[in-house]
Amino acid sequence: MSLHAGEDGSRFAGEARRGVTVWFTGLSSAGKTTLGRAVEAQLRARGCRVEILDGDEIRQRLCRGLGFSKEDRDENIRRIGYVAEVLTRHEVIVLVAAISPYAAVRREVRERIGAFVEVYVNAPVQICEQRDVKGLYKKARAGEIQGFTGIDDPYEPPTAPEIECRTDRETVEESASKIVRCLEEGLWLAGAR
Ligand code: ADP
């Protein structure tokens, strides 16, 4: 689709704003929320329409009541995926930060949404456990939480993500800039300043 100058409210002739879902997957404390916020800030500064869907927040609201069985985790991802799909259709850049441990349901939401960039937020589990931002690894080790991803529940790493961020080796700024660059190269930022 090509719009004429000003038709879509953008300042760029011939460029339509496009929506895309940027899906951050990785272990707890790998850096999904941190990178999501950093990318959000960069995109907002460029005048993009951005929405962040954070797994922890969503579980308090849209997915309240869902647990951590495989079935509930998949349902959680499907609901987040649905919201991301609707927003993407309305030309928003959607940043999803959710562990999303199972490859099949990630593939399912990718296929539904279409405009989809997968970011594998990768740090070794030992590093994530050292960070333990929410103190959940400690609880899992103490047996207070069962079925914790990376400890006693599976995480299926993406095999062909568009972007991989090794957050134990890169700074937040390096990882965030890499993601924004990838969006630029994929022309997802057309129409933005
Ligand atoms: P998640 O959302 O994956 O559970 P968080 O973003 O809440 O993880 O926490 C990641 C932690 O790792 C933060 O304390 C962050 O400051 C730290 N960190 C160190 N290096 C990086 C990096 N390159 N990218 C993201 N986070 C990093």
PDB file of C-alpha atoms and ligand atoms in Angstrom:
ATOM      1  CA  MET A   1       0.000   0.000   0.000  1.00  0.00           C
ATOM      2  CA  SER A   2       1.304   3.411  -0.864  1.00  0.00           C
ATOM      3  CA  LEU A   3      -0.243   6.626   0.342  1.00  0.00           C
ATOM      4  CA  HIS A   4       0.323  10.111  -0.965  1.00  0.00           C
ATOM      5  CA  ALA A   5       1.990  12.788   1.093  1.00  0.00           C
ATOM      6  CA  GLY A   6       0.002  13.690   4.161  1.00  0.00           C
ATOM      7  CA  GLU A   7      -2.782  11.202   3.524  1.00  0.00           C
ATOM      8  CA  ASP A   8      -1.914   9.115   6.566  1.00  0.00           C
ATOM      9  CA  GLY A   9      -0.886  12.075   8.669  1.00  0.00           C
ATOM     10  CA  SER A  10       2.793  11.201   8.298  1.00  0.00           C
ATOM     11  CA  ARG A  11       5.330  13.681   7.024  1.00  0.00           C
ATOM     12  CA  PHE A  12       6.713  11.313   4.450  1.00  0.00           C
ATOM     13  CA  ALA A  13       5.405  11.025   0.923  1.00  0.00           C
ATOM     14  CA  GLY A  14       4.695   7.527  -0.316  1.00  0.00           C
ATOM     15  CA  GLU A  15       5.168   5.827   3.030  1.00  0.00           C
ATOM     16  CA  ALA A  16       2.372   4.136   4.904  1.00  0.00           C
ATOM     17  CA  ARG A  17       2.784   3.451   8.583  1.00  0.00           C
ATOM     18  CA  ARG A  18       2.868  -0.285   9.218  1.00  0.00           C
ATOM     19  CA  GLY A  19       2.205  -2.227  12.358  1.00  0.00           C
ATOM     20  CA  VAL A  20       4.453  -4.987  13.574  1.00  0.00           C
ATOM     21  CA  THR A  21       4.732  -7.218  16.622  1.00  0.00           C
ATOM     22  CA  VAL A  22       8.178  -7.511  18.163  1.00  0.00           C
ATOM     23  CA  TRP A  23       8.042 -10.588  20.375  1.00  0.00           C
ATOM     24  CA  PHE A  24      10.648 -10.889  23.141  1.00  0.00           C
ATOM     25  CA  THR A  25      11.018 -14.452  24.385  1.00  0.00           C
ATOM     26  CA  GLY A  26      13.462 -15.774  26.974  1.00  0.00           C
ATOM     27  CA  LEU A  27      13.929 -16.924  30.546  1.00  0.00           C
ATOM     28  CA  SER A  28      12.831 -14.919  33.553  1.00  0.00           C
ATOM     29  CA  SER A  29      15.417 -12.162  34.212  1.00  0.00           C
ATOM     30  CA  ALA A  30      16.918 -12.586  30.728  1.00  0.00           C
ATOM     31  CA  GLY A  31      16.087  -8.935  29.974  1.00  0.00           C
ATOM     32  CA  LYS A  32      12.793  -8.925  28.038  1.00  0.00           C
ATOM     33  CA  THR A  33      11.150  -6.098  29.993  1.00  0.00           C
ATOM     34  CA  THR A  34      14.351  -4.048  30.136  1.00  0.00           C
ATOM     35  CA  LEU A  35      14.885  -4.325  26.381  1.00  0.00           C
ATOM     36  CA  GLY A  36      11.213  -3.753  25.641  1.00  0.00           C
ATOM     37  CA  ARG A  37      11.288  -0.483  27.610  1.00  0.00           C
ATOM     38  CA  ALA A  38      14.550   0.613  25.978  1.00  0.00           C
ATOM     39  CA  VAL A  39      13.201  -0.055  22.481  1.00  0.00           C
ATOM     40  CA  GLU A  40       9.916   1.638  23.408  1.00  0.00           C
ATOM     41  CA  ALA A  41      11.795   4.801  24.430  1.00  0.00           C
ATOM     42  CA  GLN A  42      13.793   4.889  21.182  1.00  0.00           C
ATOM     43  CA  LEU A  43      10.709   4.369  19.045  1.00  0.00           C
ATOM     44  CA  ARG A  44       8.633   6.964  20.908  1.00  0.00           C
ATOM     45  CA  ALA A  45      11.445   9.465  20.444  1.00  0.00           C
ATOM     46  CA  ARG A  46      11.079   8.857  16.699  1.00  0.00           C
ATOM     47  CA  GLY A  47       7.353   9.506  16.809  1.00  0.00           C
ATOM     48  CA  CYS A  48       6.212   5.888  16.429  1.00  0.00           C
ATOM     49  CA  ARG A  49       2.991   4.555  17.876  1.00  0.00           C
ATOM     50  CA  VAL A  50       4.138   1.918  20.361  1.00  0.00           C
ATOM     51  CA  GLU A  51       2.417  -0.319  22.870  1.00  0.00           C
ATOM     52  CA  ILE A  52       4.137  -2.664  25.267  1.00  0.00           C
ATOM     53  CA  LEU A  53       2.450  -5.857  26.443  1.00  0.00           C
ATOM     54  CA  ASP A  54       4.324  -7.175  29.444  1.00  0.00           C
ATOM     55  CA  GLY A  55       3.665 -10.751  30.494  1.00  0.00           C
ATOM     56  CA  ASP A  56       3.710  -9.983  34.209  1.00  0.00           C
ATOM     57  CA  GLU A  57       1.198  -7.165  33.843  1.00  0.00           C
ATOM     58  CA  ILE A  58      -1.033  -9.178  31.512  1.00  0.00           C
ATOM     59  CA  ARG A  59      -1.172 -12.015  34.020  1.00  0.00           C
ATOM     60  CA  GLN A  60      -2.617  -9.541  36.562  1.00  0.00           C
ATOM     61  CA  ARG A  61      -5.356  -8.499  34.171  1.00  0.00           C
ATOM     62  CA  LEU A  62      -6.282 -10.134  30.867  1.00  0.00           C
ATOM     63  CA  CYS A  63      -4.891 -13.501  31.933  1.00  0.00           C
ATOM     64  CA  ARG A  64      -5.707 -13.370  35.613  1.00  0.00           C
ATOM     65  CA  GLY A  65      -6.517 -16.852  36.851  1.00  0.00           C
ATOM     66  CA  LEU A  66      -4.297 -18.659  34.380  1.00  0.00           C
ATOM     67  CA  GLY A  67      -1.577 -20.798  35.930  1.00  0.00           C
ATOM     68  CA  PHE A  68       1.678 -22.228  34.679  1.00  0.00           C
ATOM     69  CA  SER A  69       0.696 -25.603  33.243  1.00  0.00           C
ATOM     70  CA  LYS A  70       1.580 -26.028  29.573  1.00  0.00           C
ATOM     71  CA  GLU A  71      -2.083 -25.543  28.704  1.00  0.00           C
ATOM     72  CA  ASP A  72      -2.381 -22.298  30.688  1.00  0.00           C
ATOM     73  CA  ARG A  73       0.936 -20.970  29.415  1.00  0.00           C
ATOM     74  CA  ASP A  74      -0.217 -21.576  25.847  1.00  0.00           C
ATOM     75  CA  GLU A  75      -3.560 -19.897  26.554  1.00  0.00           C
ATOM     76  CA  ASN A  76      -1.699 -16.927  28.042  1.00  0.00           C
ATOM     77  CA  ILE A  77       0.339 -16.585  24.855  1.00  0.00           C
ATOM     78  CA  ARG A  78      -2.709 -16.957  22.614  1.00  0.00           C
ATOM     79  CA  ARG A  79      -4.522 -14.138  24.444  1.00  0.00           C
ATOM     80  CA  ILE A  80      -1.487 -11.860  24.322  1.00  0.00           C
ATOM     81  CA  GLY A  81      -1.086 -12.819  20.669  1.00  0.00           C
ATOM     82  CA  TYR A  82      -4.675 -11.851  19.939  1.00  0.00           C
ATOM     83  CA  VAL A  83      -4.256  -8.372  21.432  1.00  0.00           C
ATOM     84  CA  ALA A  84      -0.954  -7.972  19.589  1.00  0.00           C
ATOM     85  CA  GLU A  85      -2.648  -9.016  16.349  1.00  0.00           C
ATOM     86  CA  VAL A  86      -5.406  -6.409  16.706  1.00  0.00           C
ATOM     87  CA  LEU A  87      -2.987  -3.625  17.593  1.00  0.00           C
ATOM     88  CA  THR A  88      -0.624  -4.591  14.768  1.00  0.00           C
ATOM     89  CA  ARG A  89      -3.523  -4.426  12.338  1.00  0.00           C
ATOM     90  CA  HIS A  90      -4.107  -0.870  13.569  1.00  0.00           C
ATOM     91  CA  GLU A  91      -0.556   0.107  12.675  1.00  0.00           C
ATOM     92  CA  VAL A  92       0.909   0.022  16.156  1.00  0.00           C
ATOM     93  CA  ILE A  93       4.392  -1.299  16.903  1.00  0.00           C
ATOM     94  CA  VAL A  94       3.630  -3.853  19.612  1.00  0.00           C
ATOM     95  CA  LEU A  95       6.403  -4.953  21.945  1.00  0.00           C
ATOM     96  CA  VAL A  96       5.539  -8.212  23.718  1.00  0.00           C
ATOM     97  CA  ALA A  97       7.686  -9.290  26.666  1.00  0.00           C
ATOM     98  CA  ALA A  98       6.660 -12.759  27.784  1.00  0.00           C
ATOM     99  CA  ILE A  99       8.697 -15.895  28.556  1.00  0.00           C
ATOM    100  CA  SER A 100       6.660 -17.815  25.954  1.00  0.00           C
ATOM    101  CA  PRO A 101       8.560 -21.049  26.527  1.00  0.00           C
ATOM    102  CA  TYR A 102       6.853 -23.224  23.909  1.00  0.00           C
ATOM    103  CA  ALA A 103       7.897 -23.022  20.268  1.00  0.00           C
ATOM    104  CA  ALA A 104       4.640 -24.306  18.778  1.00  0.00           C
ATOM    105  CA  VAL A 105       2.429 -21.556  20.203  1.00  0.00           C
ATOM    106  CA  ARG A 106       5.027 -18.910  19.316  1.00  0.00           C
ATOM    107  CA  ARG A 107       4.852 -20.202  15.741  1.00  0.00           C
ATOM    108  CA  GLU A 108       1.058 -20.119  15.902  1.00  0.00           C
ATOM    109  CA  VAL A 109       0.911 -16.431  16.930  1.00  0.00           C
ATOM    110  CA  ARG A 110       3.605 -15.565  14.376  1.00  0.00           C
ATOM    111  CA  GLU A 111       1.478 -17.073  11.626  1.00  0.00           C
ATOM    112  CA  ARG A 112      -1.665 -15.289  12.799  1.00  0.00           C
ATOM    113  CA  ILE A 113      -0.015 -11.894  13.121  1.00  0.00           C
ATOM    114  CA  GLY A 114       2.144 -12.055   9.982  1.00  0.00           C
ATOM    115  CA  ALA A 115       4.152  -8.893  10.658  1.00  0.00           C
ATOM    116  CA  PHE A 116       6.255 -10.493  13.337  1.00  0.00           C
ATOM    117  CA  VAL A 117       9.810 -10.081  14.538  1.00  0.00           C
ATOM    118  CA  GLU A 118      11.031 -12.590  17.089  1.00  0.00           C
ATOM    119  CA  VAL A 119      13.719 -11.474  19.531  1.00  0.00           C
ATOM    120  CA  TYR A 120      15.429 -14.235  21.463  1.00  0.00           C
ATOM    121  CA  VAL A 121      16.553 -12.607  24.694  1.00  0.00           C
ATOM    122  CA  ASN A 122      19.271 -15.021  25.604  1.00  0.00           C
ATOM    123  CA  ALA A 123      21.335 -15.275  28.750  1.00  0.00           C
ATOM    124  CA  PRO A 124      22.482 -18.516  30.389  1.00  0.00           C
ATOM    125  CA  VAL A 125      20.184 -19.678  33.141  1.00  0.00           C
ATOM    126  CA  GLN A 126      23.011 -19.284  35.680  1.00  0.00           C
ATOM    127  CA  ILE A 127      23.223 -15.574  34.844  1.00  0.00           C
ATOM    128  CA  CYS A 128      19.444 -15.178  35.000  1.00  0.00           C
ATOM    129  CA  GLU A 129      19.484 -16.888  38.357  1.00  0.00           C
ATOM    130  CA  GLN A 130      22.196 -14.524  39.620  1.00  0.00           C
ATOM    131  CA  ARG A 131      20.112 -11.537  38.476  1.00  0.00           C
ATOM    132  CA  ASP A 132      16.882 -12.982  39.900  1.00  0.00           C
ATOM    133  CA  VAL A 133      15.110  -9.647  39.486  1.00  0.00           C
ATOM    134  CA  LYS A 134      11.881 -10.858  41.113  1.00  0.00           C
ATOM    135  CA  GLY A 135      13.389 -13.378  43.544  1.00  0.00           C
ATOM    136  CA  LEU A 136      11.595 -16.206  41.752  1.00  0.00           C
ATOM    137  CA  TYR A 137      14.618 -18.450  41.117  1.00  0.00           C
ATOM    138  CA  LYS A 138      15.295 -18.405  44.852  1.00  0.00           C
ATOM    139  CA  LYS A 139      11.725 -19.492  45.515  1.00  0.00           C
ATOM    140  CA  ALA A 140      11.932 -22.181  42.841  1.00  0.00           C
ATOM    141  CA  ARG A 141      15.179 -23.541  44.323  1.00  0.00           C
ATOM    142  CA  ALA A 142      13.557 -23.549  47.762  1.00  0.00           C
ATOM    143  CA  GLY A 143      10.663 -25.563  46.364  1.00  0.00           C
ATOM    144  CA  GLU A 144       8.180 -22.746  47.031  1.00  0.00           C
ATOM    145  CA  ILE A 145       7.345 -22.534  43.312  1.00  0.00           C
ATOM    146  CA  GLN A 146       6.952 -25.576  41.100  1.00  0.00           C
ATOM    147  CA  GLY A 147       7.225 -25.652  37.333  1.00  0.00           C
ATOM    148  CA  PHE A 148       9.557 -22.681  37.008  1.00  0.00           C
ATOM    149  CA  THR A 149      10.893 -22.177  33.483  1.00  0.00           C
ATOM    150  CA  GLY A 150      14.572 -23.058  33.226  1.00  0.00           C
ATOM    151  CA  ILE A 151      14.603 -24.857  36.582  1.00  0.00           C
ATOM    152  CA  ASP A 152      11.953 -27.558  36.477  1.00  0.00           C
ATOM    153  CA  ASP A 153       9.917 -26.540  33.437  1.00  0.00           C
ATOM    154  CA  PRO A 154      11.068 -26.484  29.807  1.00  0.00           C
ATOM    155  CA  TYR A 155      12.162 -23.553  27.688  1.00  0.00           C
ATOM    156  CA  GLU A 156      12.306 -24.242  23.962  1.00  0.00           C
ATOM    157  CA  PRO A 157      14.739 -21.731  22.436  1.00  0.00           C
ATOM    158  CA  PRO A 158      13.806 -20.227  19.067  1.00  0.00           C
ATOM    159  CA  THR A 159      15.669 -21.919  16.224  1.00  0.00           C
ATOM    160  CA  ALA A 160      15.456 -19.042  13.740  1.00  0.00           C
ATOM    161  CA  PRO A 161      14.720 -15.777  15.546  1.00  0.00           C
ATOM    162  CA  GLU A 162      15.057 -12.568  13.531  1.00  0.00           C
ATOM    163  CA  ILE A 163      17.251 -11.207  16.331  1.00  0.00           C
ATOM    164  CA  GLU A 164      19.197 -12.739  19.176  1.00  0.00           C
ATOM    165  CA  CYS A 165      20.376 -10.584  22.055  1.00  0.00           C
ATOM    166  CA  ARG A 166      23.004 -12.148  24.294  1.00  0.00           C
ATOM    167  CA  THR A 167      22.250  -9.969  27.286  1.00  0.00           C
ATOM    168  CA  ASP A 168      25.166 -11.408  29.271  1.00  0.00           C
ATOM    169  CA  ARG A 169      27.550 -10.042  26.631  1.00  0.00           C
ATOM    170  CA  GLU A 170      25.802  -6.954  25.246  1.00  0.00           C
ATOM    171  CA  THR A 171      24.795  -3.779  27.027  1.00  0.00           C
ATOM    172  CA  VAL A 172      21.117  -2.785  27.084  1.00  0.00           C
ATOM    173  CA  GLU A 173      21.937   0.024  24.642  1.00  0.00           C
ATOM    174  CA  GLU A 174      23.679  -2.356  22.212  1.00  0.00           C
ATOM    175  CA  SER A 175      20.810  -4.831  22.278  1.00  0.00           C
ATOM    176  CA  ALA A 176      18.133  -2.137  21.931  1.00  0.00           C
ATOM    177  CA  SER A 177      19.934  -0.429  19.048  1.00  0.00           C
ATOM    178  CA  LYS A 178      20.318  -3.762  17.281  1.00  0.00           C
ATOM    179  CA  ILE A 179      16.556  -4.285  17.473  1.00  0.00           C
ATOM    180  CA  VAL A 180      15.732  -0.778  16.233  1.00  0.00           C
ATOM    181  CA  ARG A 181      18.231  -1.212  13.372  1.00  0.00           C
ATOM    182  CA  CYS A 182      16.586  -4.493  12.405  1.00  0.00           C
ATOM    183  CA  LEU A 183      13.184  -2.764  12.331  1.00  0.00           C
ATOM    184  CA  GLU A 184      14.644  -0.040  10.138  1.00  0.00           C
ATOM    185  CA  GLU A 185      16.204  -2.556   7.765  1.00  0.00           C
ATOM    186  CA  GLY A 186      12.939  -4.490   7.564  1.00  0.00           C
ATOM    187  CA  LEU A 187      11.263  -1.161   6.718  1.00  0.00           C
ATOM    188  CA  TRP A 188       8.960  -1.504   9.700  1.00  0.00           C
ATOM    189  CA  LEU A 189       9.731   2.055  10.657  1.00  0.00           C
ATOM    190  CA  ALA A 190       8.658   3.613   7.363  1.00  0.00           C
ATOM    191  CA  GLY A 191       6.528   6.659   8.008  1.00  0.00           C
ATOM    192  CA  ALA A 192       8.116   7.306  11.378  1.00  0.00           C
ATOM    193  CA  ARG A 193      10.623  10.028  11.924  1.00  0.00           C
TER     194      ARG A 193
HETATM  195  P1  ADP B   1      12.726 -10.340  32.147  1.00  0.00           P
HETATM  196  O1  ADP B   1      11.719  -9.317  31.707  1.00  0.00           O
HETATM  197  O2  ADP B   1      13.274 -11.149  31.006  1.00  0.00           O
HETATM  198  O3  ADP B   1      12.251 -11.188  33.282  1.00  0.00           O
HETATM  199  P2  ADP B   1      14.116  -8.067  33.249  1.00  0.00           P
HETATM  200  O4  ADP B   1      14.213  -7.123  32.108  1.00  0.00           O
HETATM  201  O5  ADP B   1      13.037  -7.805  34.275  1.00  0.00           O
HETATM  202  O6  ADP B   1      14.014  -9.556  32.697  1.00  0.00           O
HETATM  203  O7  ADP B   1      15.515  -8.117  34.027  1.00  0.00           O
HETATM  204  C1  ADP B   1      16.754  -8.232  33.373  1.00  0.00           C
HETATM  205  C2  ADP B   1      17.885  -7.738  34.278  1.00  0.00           C
HETATM  206  O8  ADP B   1      19.140  -7.905  33.599  1.00  0.00           O
HETATM  207  C3  ADP B   1      17.748  -6.259  34.627  1.00  0.00           C
HETATM  208  O9  ADP B   1      18.161  -6.063  35.958  1.00  0.00           O
HETATM  209  C4  ADP B   1      18.742  -5.596  33.645  1.00  0.00           C
HETATM  210  O10 ADP B   1      19.262  -4.378  34.161  1.00  0.00           O
HETATM  211  C5  ADP B   1      19.833  -6.665  33.533  1.00  0.00           C
HETATM  212  N1  ADP B   1      20.616  -6.600  32.270  1.00  0.00           N
HETATM  213  C6  ADP B   1      21.951  -6.573  32.166  1.00  0.00           C
HETATM  214  N2  ADP B   1      22.359  -6.508  30.884  1.00  0.00           N
HETATM  215  C7  ADP B   1      21.244  -6.507  30.130  1.00  0.00           C
HETATM  216  C8  ADP B   1      21.015  -6.445  28.719  1.00  0.00           C
HETATM  217  N3  ADP B   1      21.985  -6.364  27.815  1.00  0.00           N
HETATM  218  N4  ADP B   1      19.739  -6.460  28.303  1.00  0.00           N
HETATM  219  C9  ADP B   1      18.722  -6.547  29.195  1.00  0.00           C
HETATM  220  N5  ADP B   1      18.874  -6.594  30.535  1.00  0.00           N
HETATM  221  C10 ADP B   1      20.132  -6.577  31.009  1.00  0.00           C
END
